[in-house]
Amino acid sequence: MREFLFGLRLLFGAGRGNRIRFFLMAVGGSIGVCCLALVLTVPAILDAHDGRAAARQPVTSAKGPADGTLVLQRNDAYGSKSFTRVFVARGARGVQGPQSTPPGLSELPSPGEVFVSPRVHDLLREAPAVKALLPGREAGVIRPAGLAHPDELYAYVGTDRARIADEGRTLKGFGYSYAPFPAVDPSTLTDVRFALATLVLLPLGIFLSVCARLSAASRMRRLAALRLLGLSIKGTQRVNAAETVVAALLGAVLGLGEYWLLNQVMSRAGLPGLRWYPGDGALSATTIAVCLIGCPALAWFVGRRSVRDATANPLAVRRTAVPRPPSKWGGLLLLAGLGIVCGFCATGLMGRPASSDGPNALLVVAGVVLTGVGLVLTLPLLSYALAGRLARSTQSLTLNLAMRRNEAEPGSTMRVVTGLVLLVYAASLAQGVLIQLEQVTRPSGPVQDYSLPLSGLDAQQQRDLAAVSGVRTHAVMMNSWVDLNADHAGRPDAALASSATALVATCAQLDRMTRRSEGCVDGQVMRLVDPNSSLGSDLQPGTSFRFRLDGGKAENLNVTLPAERIVYSAYSASAVGNAVLLVPPSALPAEANPRDAELLLTSSSNPGQVRGVLDGIAAVVPIAEIELVGLNVQGLEQISVVETLMTLGMIMGLVIGVAAFLVSVTDRAVERRAQVTAVTLIGARARTMRAVQCAQVVLPLGLGLILALLTGKLAESSYLITGGGTIRWDLAGIPLLTLATAGVVATAAVGSLPLVGRRIDPELIRRD
């Protein structure tokens, strides 16, 4: 304890430089702890979302007492969000289960009463047409305990038993053990956790280690002096711990405070697709323990390793002896990681890609982590070898000075560039994770179809829907009708087919809704044939179909199946694949609408584009029933949450990488002032010294970034191959990553220039 207190006295009494270093260590650690707390709290936020959704889920039975309470649940789409309505018909016997009322309500609604969420409450004022979905008067607002998130569209509607007797089920209570529609699917959540660990936790560990080793050279000289004065090895370690552990502890406390403020702001402002209550993101005891115990423990471990030379050979440290070459053990980790990821890449090249089942799932994660850690630990050795070779062969004074300094202190430069190297490595891997998630959560085709009942749309609404931003084209799908009471015996040639679907569109509209189409003629009824589908293959030319009409002079439209045909290729999960006839719009009588028909809209399948189109549809017809062909609104909401989490992870990785660079470059500027001043007094020009400082950072950084690009792409490919998707080699992401790498090099070069100031202070080279 005496040595620990002595270390604190040295910390606060050793001048402004020490206090600046302590401040940097604490602030840098706080940024890292804030990011760590955010990553650890994300699963708790999602669990709280799913827990409240499960607690309000009605528990029903197909059979029950005649006077029991009935319930009917509807999940519809309102724009790009899910709108859930729970219709309740209270019975004389009430609910017999232990949870008779849902969370967030004190009683079930009576007939004519409606309880709504706060967002629905506001929506009723913004769009009065929504009132048609909620028959009755608003009797209250659902409390937060009954809502998954603050922006949820949810309502309980009281009604009569007669209205839901056919479809309603007997209510036994509320509360499931699982959420019917989780915020993120469990399999997708595994990929998200892996991505966040790679994007945030790996750079975070390096960043906290960098913060714990600030001003390592000057600290080691001071500790070596104490060791020479007779202080024991353990006593020297305690003196060092007084600075590193206290700074880490203070940084952890500041970081938890920063996270608390961030949670209050973000929970109220919200993120795209992800909202939560402040209590959902509250710090748990486990998170607090990990931050307050784990971060100081990491600082102690790093400080113990860094003080090893000062305690083992203090005289060599005080006399600045030639340092030992960096350890080669880090290269073994890099080779082990590359061996794993290259093995998976080889299975893809041979056409027999490995799956992520069983032990392969752990091997992929191990290969990615070992490669990243090995890359960091191998950089000092590679920088040392590169610096020695260039220093012996170059004739340039600038390059010679830069490489000799890197050869003497390879670890000092590595602390500056490690964060940026890891940033590029993580960015490369993040591209693969995003590609894999998009293949899992997005439709496989490039287009998305929307189907709306035509009977509820007037002519102006149809025109407005076709003009919604993002809609590529539109058409009408109408279904044939047959009178089952008619006698078709003896009329095989003229018999009406029992079922057929026709697409009312022009050739241009058909072309925009399919991959390709051949043989289309405008103004002519034609047969639609998809070689990859057997639909309509049993129909013979001359078969007649009857389509019922509304609003015109004619009640029916008879269409004969022609011999002329259009050969087309439909997109996967496209409504066009259900049609066997193409009917031109001019074939319909004036002012007539098909009776059994839907309006079909087509847009890009990009999730952002789909959300925009759905919001545009809701602005035109708020209460229309929308069918997303091949996709559901809950899946679209999951895509939005996953994209938000991935974006948040990349932003945190960027913050950590930039923070590691800024903290390290500031510390290096303070630590190197004496050496820079000495060389400047000898006669070196400021321009030469700036070039030296720039070369010291750019050359090892360039080496590290090249390795990060190569290893990152290998790790990304191994992840994509084991994921089982159609994309295994992300060649399209290479130009973007190369531009990002060039930007990192330029940033590092500019950041190294302030290391050489205009003012020379000879006091900086005074002996200790």
Tab-separated table of C-alpha atoms in Angstrom, residues 55-405:
chain	number	residue	atom	x	y	z
A	55	ALA	CA	-45.837	-11.055	-21.842
A	56	ARG	CA	-48.810	-9.498	-23.682
A	57	GLN	CA	-49.364	-12.374	-26.136
A	58	PRO	CA	-52.908	-13.814	-25.723
A	59	VAL	CA	-53.097	-17.451	-24.600
A	60	THR	CA	-56.122	-18.962	-26.321
A	61	SER	CA	-58.027	-22.182	-26.679
A	62	ALA	CA	-60.148	-23.424	-29.568
A	63	LYS	CA	-62.829	-24.670	-27.173
A	64	GLY	CA	-64.085	-22.930	-24.064
A	65	PRO	CA	-67.201	-22.003	-22.120
A	66	ALA	CA	-70.037	-20.511	-24.097
A	67	ASP	CA	-69.894	-17.290	-22.067
A	68	GLY	CA	-66.090	-16.985	-22.031
A	69	THR	CA	-64.102	-14.031	-23.320
A	70	LEU	CA	-63.172	-14.171	-27.022
A	71	VAL	CA	-60.094	-12.618	-28.623
A	72	LEU	CA	-59.000	-12.081	-32.232
A	73	GLN	CA	-55.598	-10.684	-33.180
A	74	ARG	CA	-54.776	-8.953	-36.477
A	75	ASN	CA	-51.264	-8.000	-37.662
A	76	ASP	CA	-51.473	-5.599	-40.593
A	77	ALA	CA	-49.061	-3.236	-42.287
A	78	TYR	CA	-49.338	0.501	-41.888
A	79	GLY	CA	-46.657	1.870	-44.138
A	80	SER	CA	-43.364	0.211	-43.253
A	81	LYS	CA	-44.510	-0.684	-39.728
A	82	SER	CA	-46.599	-3.459	-38.292
A	83	PHE	CA	-49.986	-2.438	-36.860
A	84	THR	CA	-51.348	-4.958	-34.320
A	85	ARG	CA	-55.011	-4.863	-33.279
A	86	VAL	CA	-56.396	-7.171	-30.590
A	87	PHE	CA	-60.207	-7.449	-30.681
A	88	VAL	CA	-61.673	-8.496	-27.326
A	89	ALA	CA	-65.265	-9.554	-26.603
A	90	ARG	CA	-65.731	-9.784	-22.853
A	91	GLY	CA	-67.783	-12.725	-21.593
A	92	ALA	CA	-69.863	-13.160	-18.472
A	93	ARG	CA	-67.357	-15.546	-16.904
A	94	GLY	CA	-64.367	-13.307	-17.753
A	95	VAL	CA	-60.843	-14.715	-18.092
A	96	GLN	CA	-60.083	-17.703	-15.893
A	97	GLY	CA	-56.297	-17.648	-16.296
A	98	PRO	CA	-53.829	-16.156	-13.763
A	99	GLN	CA	-53.050	-13.160	-16.037
A	100	SER	CA	-56.523	-11.873	-16.850
A	101	THR	CA	-55.432	-8.469	-18.237
A	102	PRO	CA	-52.546	-7.700	-20.576
A	103	PRO	CA	-49.554	-5.683	-19.296
A	104	GLY	CA	-50.132	-1.981	-19.711
A	105	LEU	CA	-53.905	-2.133	-19.048
A	106	SER	CA	-55.847	-2.242	-15.796
A	107	GLU	CA	-58.890	-3.880	-17.425
A	108	LEU	CA	-60.030	-5.322	-20.725
A	109	PRO	CA	-61.889	-2.940	-23.070
A	110	SER	CA	-65.687	-3.053	-23.086
A	111	PRO	CA	-67.612	-3.014	-26.385
A	112	GLY	CA	-67.025	0.314	-28.088
A	113	GLU	CA	-63.835	1.102	-26.114
A	114	VAL	CA	-60.380	1.303	-27.654
A	115	PHE	CA	-57.044	1.412	-25.842
A	116	VAL	CA	-54.180	2.560	-28.070
A	117	SER	CA	-50.423	3.021	-27.851
A	118	PRO	CA	-49.040	6.585	-27.693
A	119	ARG	CA	-47.972	6.397	-31.341
A	120	VAL	CA	-51.480	5.351	-32.447
A	121	HIS	CA	-52.880	8.142	-30.269
A	122	ASP	CA	-50.819	10.642	-32.261
A	123	LEU	CA	-51.599	8.902	-35.546
A	124	LEU	CA	-55.340	9.316	-35.047
A	125	ARG	CA	-54.790	13.081	-35.053
A	126	GLU	CA	-52.355	13.068	-37.971
A	127	ALA	CA	-54.350	10.672	-40.208
A	128	PRO	CA	-58.047	10.548	-39.223
A	129	ALA	CA	-58.662	7.808	-41.803
A	130	VAL	CA	-56.971	5.362	-39.415
A	131	LYS	CA	-60.099	5.640	-37.283
A	132	ALA	CA	-61.733	3.142	-39.654
A	133	LEU	CA	-59.362	0.465	-38.314
A	134	LEU	CA	-60.408	1.135	-34.694
A	135	PRO	CA	-64.227	1.104	-34.316
A	136	GLY	CA	-65.113	2.734	-31.010
A	137	ARG	CA	-64.036	5.619	-28.810
A	138	GLU	CA	-60.558	6.036	-27.391
A	139	ALA	CA	-60.757	5.086	-23.694
A	140	GLY	CA	-57.107	5.263	-22.710
A	141	VAL	CA	-53.443	4.803	-23.607
A	142	ILE	CA	-51.441	1.601	-23.153
A	143	ARG	CA	-48.651	1.965	-20.577
A	144	PRO	CA	-44.990	1.149	-21.478
A	145	ALA	CA	-45.212	-2.283	-19.803
A	146	GLY	CA	-47.528	-3.399	-22.601
A	147	LEU	CA	-45.468	-2.133	-25.544
A	148	ALA	CA	-42.340	-3.572	-27.102
A	149	HIS	CA	-40.961	-0.097	-27.894
A	150	PRO	CA	-42.207	3.515	-27.686
A	151	ASP	CA	-43.120	3.818	-31.381
A	152	GLU	CA	-45.130	0.594	-31.638
A	153	LEU	CA	-48.533	0.645	-33.353
A	154	TYR	CA	-50.737	-1.407	-31.010
A	155	ALA	CA	-54.389	-1.267	-29.955
A	156	TYR	CA	-56.958	-3.227	-27.945
A	157	VAL	CA	-60.459	-2.939	-29.410
A	158	GLY	CA	-63.568	-3.895	-27.425
A	159	THR	CA	-66.300	-5.485	-29.524
A	160	ASP	CA	-69.405	-7.713	-29.371
A	161	ARG	CA	-69.167	-11.500	-29.311
A	162	ALA	CA	-71.282	-11.806	-32.449
A	163	ARG	CA	-68.754	-9.924	-34.562
A	164	ILE	CA	-65.809	-12.235	-33.832
A	165	ALA	CA	-67.677	-15.440	-32.953
A	166	ASP	CA	-66.610	-17.160	-36.188
A	167	GLU	CA	-62.882	-16.421	-35.978
A	168	GLY	CA	-62.340	-15.573	-32.306
A	169	ARG	CA	-60.817	-17.976	-29.786
A	170	THR	CA	-61.459	-18.324	-26.074
A	171	LEU	CA	-59.057	-16.204	-24.025
A	172	LYS	CA	-57.323	-18.048	-21.167
A	173	GLY	CA	-54.862	-15.319	-20.202
A	174	PHE	CA	-51.804	-13.441	-21.356
A	175	GLY	CA	-48.134	-14.307	-21.479
A	176	TYR	CA	-45.954	-16.564	-23.629
A	177	SER	CA	-42.459	-17.824	-22.905
A	178	TYR	CA	-41.230	-16.432	-26.220
A	179	ALA	CA	-41.977	-13.479	-28.501
A	180	PRO	CA	-43.996	-14.357	-31.632
A	181	PHE	CA	-42.006	-11.841	-33.694
A	182	PRO	CA	-38.571	-11.248	-32.080
A	183	ALA	CA	-36.769	-7.987	-32.727
A	184	VAL	CA	-33.965	-9.982	-34.365
A	185	ASP	CA	-34.166	-13.627	-35.392
A	186	PRO	CA	-31.916	-15.819	-33.177
A	187	SER	CA	-29.825	-17.069	-36.109
A	188	THR	CA	-29.352	-13.526	-37.383
A	189	LEU	CA	-28.552	-12.299	-33.867
A	190	THR	CA	-25.627	-14.725	-33.743
A	191	ASP	CA	-24.152	-13.098	-36.846
A	192	VAL	CA	-24.748	-9.639	-35.369
A	193	ARG	CA	-22.974	-10.559	-32.127
A	194	PHE	CA	-20.030	-11.935	-34.081
A	195	ALA	CA	-19.870	-8.756	-36.149
A	196	LEU	CA	-20.041	-6.476	-33.111
A	197	ALA	CA	-17.336	-8.496	-31.364
A	198	THR	CA	-15.062	-8.143	-34.378
A	199	LEU	CA	-15.895	-4.526	-35.111
A	200	VAL	CA	-15.805	-3.256	-31.537
A	201	LEU	CA	-14.382	-5.628	-28.944
A	202	LEU	CA	-11.178	-6.570	-30.802
A	203	PRO	CA	-10.162	-2.952	-31.544
A	204	LEU	CA	-11.362	-2.006	-28.059
A	205	GLY	CA	-8.953	-4.400	-26.352
A	206	ILE	CA	-6.068	-2.969	-28.367
A	207	PHE	CA	-7.206	0.585	-27.653
A	208	LEU	CA	-7.372	0.036	-23.884
A	209	SER	CA	-3.926	-1.543	-24.015
A	210	VAL	CA	-2.624	1.505	-25.898
A	211	CYS	CA	-4.097	3.828	-23.262
A	212	ALA	CA	-2.417	1.813	-20.505
A	213	ARG	CA	1.019	2.151	-22.181
A	214	LEU	CA	1.127	5.873	-22.862
A	215	SER	CA	4.574	7.462	-22.445
A	216	ALA	CA	6.073	4.036	-21.903
A	217	ALA	CA	9.687	5.170	-22.448
A	218	SER	CA	9.702	8.004	-19.891
A	219	ARG	CA	7.790	5.932	-17.367
A	220	MET	CA	10.196	3.035	-17.715
A	221	ARG	CA	13.154	5.342	-17.096
A	222	ARG	CA	11.539	6.663	-13.912
A	223	LEU	CA	10.667	3.164	-12.701
A	224	ALA	CA	14.179	1.935	-13.505
A	225	ALA	CA	15.585	4.775	-11.365
A	226	LEU	CA	13.387	3.680	-8.458
A	227	ARG	CA	14.555	0.102	-8.934
A	228	LEU	CA	18.209	1.209	-8.836
A	229	LEU	CA	17.504	3.124	-5.615
A	230	GLY	CA	16.577	-0.165	-3.955
A	231	LEU	CA	12.836	-0.545	-4.518
A	232	SER	CA	11.785	-4.192	-4.890
A	233	ILE	CA	10.340	-5.670	-8.074
A	234	LYS	CA	6.850	-5.945	-6.609
A	235	GLY	CA	7.153	-2.454	-5.160
A	236	THR	CA	8.073	-1.082	-8.592
A	237	GLN	CA	5.063	-2.833	-10.077
A	238	ARG	CA	2.814	-1.277	-7.438
A	239	VAL	CA	4.180	2.181	-8.202
A	240	ASN	CA	3.397	1.643	-11.876
A	241	ALA	CA	-0.051	0.303	-10.992
A	242	ALA	CA	-0.824	3.511	-9.136
A	243	GLU	CA	-0.875	5.279	-12.497
A	244	THR	CA	-2.238	2.657	-14.880
A	245	VAL	CA	-4.893	1.147	-12.614
A	246	VAL	CA	-6.120	4.451	-11.193
A	247	ALA	CA	-6.314	5.942	-14.694
A	248	ALA	CA	-8.206	2.878	-15.937
A	249	LEU	CA	-10.563	2.974	-12.950
A	250	LEU	CA	-11.220	6.676	-13.397
A	251	GLY	CA	-11.732	6.089	-17.134
A	252	ALA	CA	-14.181	3.264	-16.368
A	253	VAL	CA	-16.234	5.502	-14.057
A	254	LEU	CA	-16.228	8.323	-16.626
A	255	GLY	CA	-17.128	5.869	-19.396
A	256	LEU	CA	-20.123	4.525	-17.467
A	257	GLY	CA	-21.269	8.095	-16.903
A	258	GLU	CA	-20.843	8.844	-20.607
A	259	TYR	CA	-22.890	5.770	-21.466
A	260	TRP	CA	-25.657	6.815	-19.054
A	261	LEU	CA	-25.936	10.184	-20.772
A	262	LEU	CA	-25.743	8.535	-24.208
A	263	ASN	CA	-28.514	6.083	-23.276
A	264	GLN	CA	-30.787	8.903	-22.112
A	265	VAL	CA	-30.271	10.825	-25.348
A	266	MET	CA	-30.398	7.877	-27.772
A	267	SER	CA	-33.438	6.223	-26.153
A	268	ARG	CA	-35.428	9.428	-26.521
A	269	ALA	CA	-34.164	10.394	-29.968
A	270	GLY	CA	-34.096	6.812	-31.250
A	271	LEU	CA	-32.111	5.185	-34.010
A	272	PRO	CA	-33.468	4.272	-37.464
A	273	GLY	CA	-35.609	1.184	-36.923
A	274	LEU	CA	-34.646	0.776	-33.252
A	275	ARG	CA	-36.303	2.481	-30.289
A	276	TRP	CA	-36.196	1.552	-26.627
A	277	TYR	CA	-37.129	2.871	-23.203
A	278	PRO	CA	-34.327	4.323	-21.033
A	279	GLY	CA	-34.796	1.504	-18.538
A	280	ASP	CA	-34.079	-1.114	-21.233
A	281	GLY	CA	-30.571	0.269	-21.670
A	282	ALA	CA	-29.880	0.694	-17.954
A	283	LEU	CA	-26.524	-0.571	-16.785
A	284	SER	CA	-26.770	-4.042	-15.300
A	285	ALA	CA	-24.645	-5.294	-12.428
A	286	THR	CA	-22.762	-7.564	-14.831
A	287	THR	CA	-21.932	-4.702	-17.201
A	288	ILE	CA	-20.777	-2.489	-14.334
A	289	ALA	CA	-18.628	-5.293	-12.920
A	290	VAL	CA	-17.045	-6.031	-16.299
A	291	CYS	CA	-16.194	-2.357	-16.828
A	292	LEU	CA	-15.024	-1.547	-13.291
A	293	ILE	CA	-13.088	-4.766	-12.787
A	294	GLY	CA	-12.126	-5.894	-16.267
A	295	CYS	CA	-10.657	-2.604	-17.530
A	296	PRO	CA	-8.382	-1.985	-14.482
A	297	ALA	CA	-7.386	-5.665	-14.610
A	298	LEU	CA	-6.402	-5.267	-18.266
A	299	ALA	CA	-4.448	-2.117	-17.379
A	300	TRP	CA	-2.664	-3.999	-14.573
A	301	PHE	CA	-1.759	-6.871	-16.902
A	302	VAL	CA	-0.472	-4.542	-19.628
A	303	GLY	CA	1.416	-2.421	-17.098
A	304	ARG	CA	2.985	-5.493	-15.548
A	305	ARG	CA	4.304	-6.643	-18.914
A	306	SER	CA	5.538	-3.178	-19.866
A	307	VAL	CA	7.450	-2.765	-16.585
A	308	ARG	CA	9.223	-6.088	-16.996
A	309	ASP	CA	12.386	-4.585	-18.545
A	310	ALA	CA	12.582	-1.809	-15.959
A	311	THR	CA	12.481	-4.315	-13.093
A	312	ALA	CA	14.677	-7.016	-14.655
A	313	ASN	CA	17.461	-4.800	-16.064
A	314	PRO	CA	17.039	-1.227	-14.808
A	315	LEU	CA	20.556	-0.149	-15.706
A	316	ALA	CA	20.013	-0.940	-19.385
A	317	VAL	CA	16.817	1.100	-19.340
A	318	ARG	CA	18.502	4.122	-17.709
A	319	ARG	CA	21.412	4.005	-20.155
A	320	THR	CA	19.097	3.394	-23.130
A	321	ALA	CA	20.687	0.127	-24.170
A	322	VAL	CA	19.995	-1.381	-27.551
A	323	PRO	CA	16.535	-2.949	-27.249
A	324	ARG	CA	15.878	-6.579	-27.962
A	325	PRO	CA	14.085	-7.444	-31.207
A	326	PRO	CA	10.315	-7.895	-30.851
A	327	SER	CA	9.065	-11.337	-29.985
A	328	LYS	CA	8.298	-13.761	-32.798
A	329	TRP	CA	5.502	-15.534	-30.926
A	330	GLY	CA	2.871	-13.215	-32.389
A	331	GLY	CA	3.669	-14.586	-35.838
A	332	LEU	CA	2.497	-18.028	-34.714
A	333	LEU	CA	-0.949	-16.644	-33.932
A	334	LEU	CA	-1.102	-14.975	-37.348
A	335	LEU	CA	-0.043	-18.182	-39.094
A	336	ALA	CA	-2.584	-20.214	-37.123
A	337	GLY	CA	-5.401	-17.812	-37.998
A	338	LEU	CA	-4.409	-17.645	-41.658
A	339	GLY	CA	-4.211	-21.425	-41.778
A	340	ILE	CA	-7.825	-21.717	-40.662
A	341	VAL	CA	-9.255	-19.030	-42.967
A	342	CYS	CA	-7.198	-20.215	-45.950
A	343	GLY	CA	-8.461	-23.740	-45.366
A	344	PHE	CA	-12.055	-22.557	-45.624
A	345	CYS	CA	-11.205	-20.497	-48.710
A	346	ALA	CA	-9.687	-23.615	-50.314
A	347	THR	CA	-12.968	-25.496	-49.868
A	348	GLY	CA	-14.703	-22.711	-51.801
A	349	LEU	CA	-12.141	-22.816	-54.619
A	350	MET	CA	-12.586	-26.573	-54.962
A	351	GLY	CA	-16.354	-26.173	-55.325
A	352	ARG	CA	-17.154	-27.958	-52.050
A	353	PRO	CA	-17.660	-25.100	-49.597
A	354	ALA	CA	-17.597	-25.963	-45.918
A	355	SER	CA	-20.745	-25.267	-43.904
A	356	SER	CA	-21.002	-23.415	-40.614
A	357	ASP	CA	-22.451	-26.430	-38.811
A	358	GLY	CA	-20.847	-28.049	-35.791
A	359	PRO	CA	-17.210	-27.234	-35.031
A	360	ASN	CA	-16.850	-25.144	-38.200
A	361	ALA	CA	-18.802	-22.325	-36.538
A	362	LEU	CA	-16.204	-22.086	-33.773
A	363	LEU	CA	-13.321	-22.508	-36.208
A	364	VAL	CA	-14.446	-19.547	-38.324
A	365	VAL	CA	-14.639	-17.294	-35.275
A	366	ALA	CA	-11.297	-18.582	-33.993
A	367	GLY	CA	-9.655	-18.026	-37.381
A	368	VAL	CA	-10.922	-14.442	-37.611
A	369	VAL	CA	-9.899	-13.561	-34.038
A	370	LEU	CA	-6.483	-15.255	-34.260
A	371	THR	CA	-5.774	-13.492	-37.540
A	372	GLY	CA	-6.680	-10.092	-36.084
A	373	VAL	CA	-4.705	-10.564	-32.861
A	374	GLY	CA	-1.783	-12.101	-34.715
A	375	LEU	CA	-1.767	-9.190	-37.144
A	376	VAL	CA	-1.410	-6.738	-34.245
A	377	LEU	CA	1.305	-8.729	-32.472
A	378	THR	CA	3.294	-9.327	-35.675
A	379	LEU	CA	3.401	-5.682	-36.783
A	380	PRO	CA	6.267	-4.664	-34.424
A	381	LEU	CA	8.438	-7.523	-35.707
A	382	LEU	CA	7.719	-6.706	-39.355
A	383	SER	CA	8.277	-2.993	-38.744
A	384	TYR	CA	11.595	-3.765	-37.021
A	385	ALA	CA	12.772	-5.921	-39.934
A	386	LEU	CA	11.630	-3.385	-42.556
A	387	ALA	CA	13.255	-0.484	-40.691
A	388	GLY	CA	16.590	-2.285	-40.359
A	389	ARG	CA	16.706	-3.271	-44.040
A	390	LEU	CA	15.802	0.214	-45.298
A	391	ALA	CA	18.197	1.955	-42.907
A	392	ARG	CA	21.127	-0.152	-44.147
A	393	SER	CA	20.355	0.291	-47.839
A	394	THR	CA	19.065	3.871	-48.185
A	395	GLN	CA	21.184	6.936	-48.977
A	396	SER	CA	18.484	9.378	-47.854
A	397	LEU	CA	19.090	11.181	-44.576
A	398	THR	CA	15.354	11.565	-43.994
A	399	LEU	CA	14.587	7.886	-44.508
A	400	ASN	CA	17.663	6.816	-42.531
A	401	LEU	CA	16.679	8.889	-39.506
A	402	ALA	CA	13.097	7.632	-39.672
A	403	MET	CA	14.041	3.966	-39.970
A	404	ARG	CA	16.697	4.104	-37.263
A	405	ARG	CA	14.125	5.491	-34.838
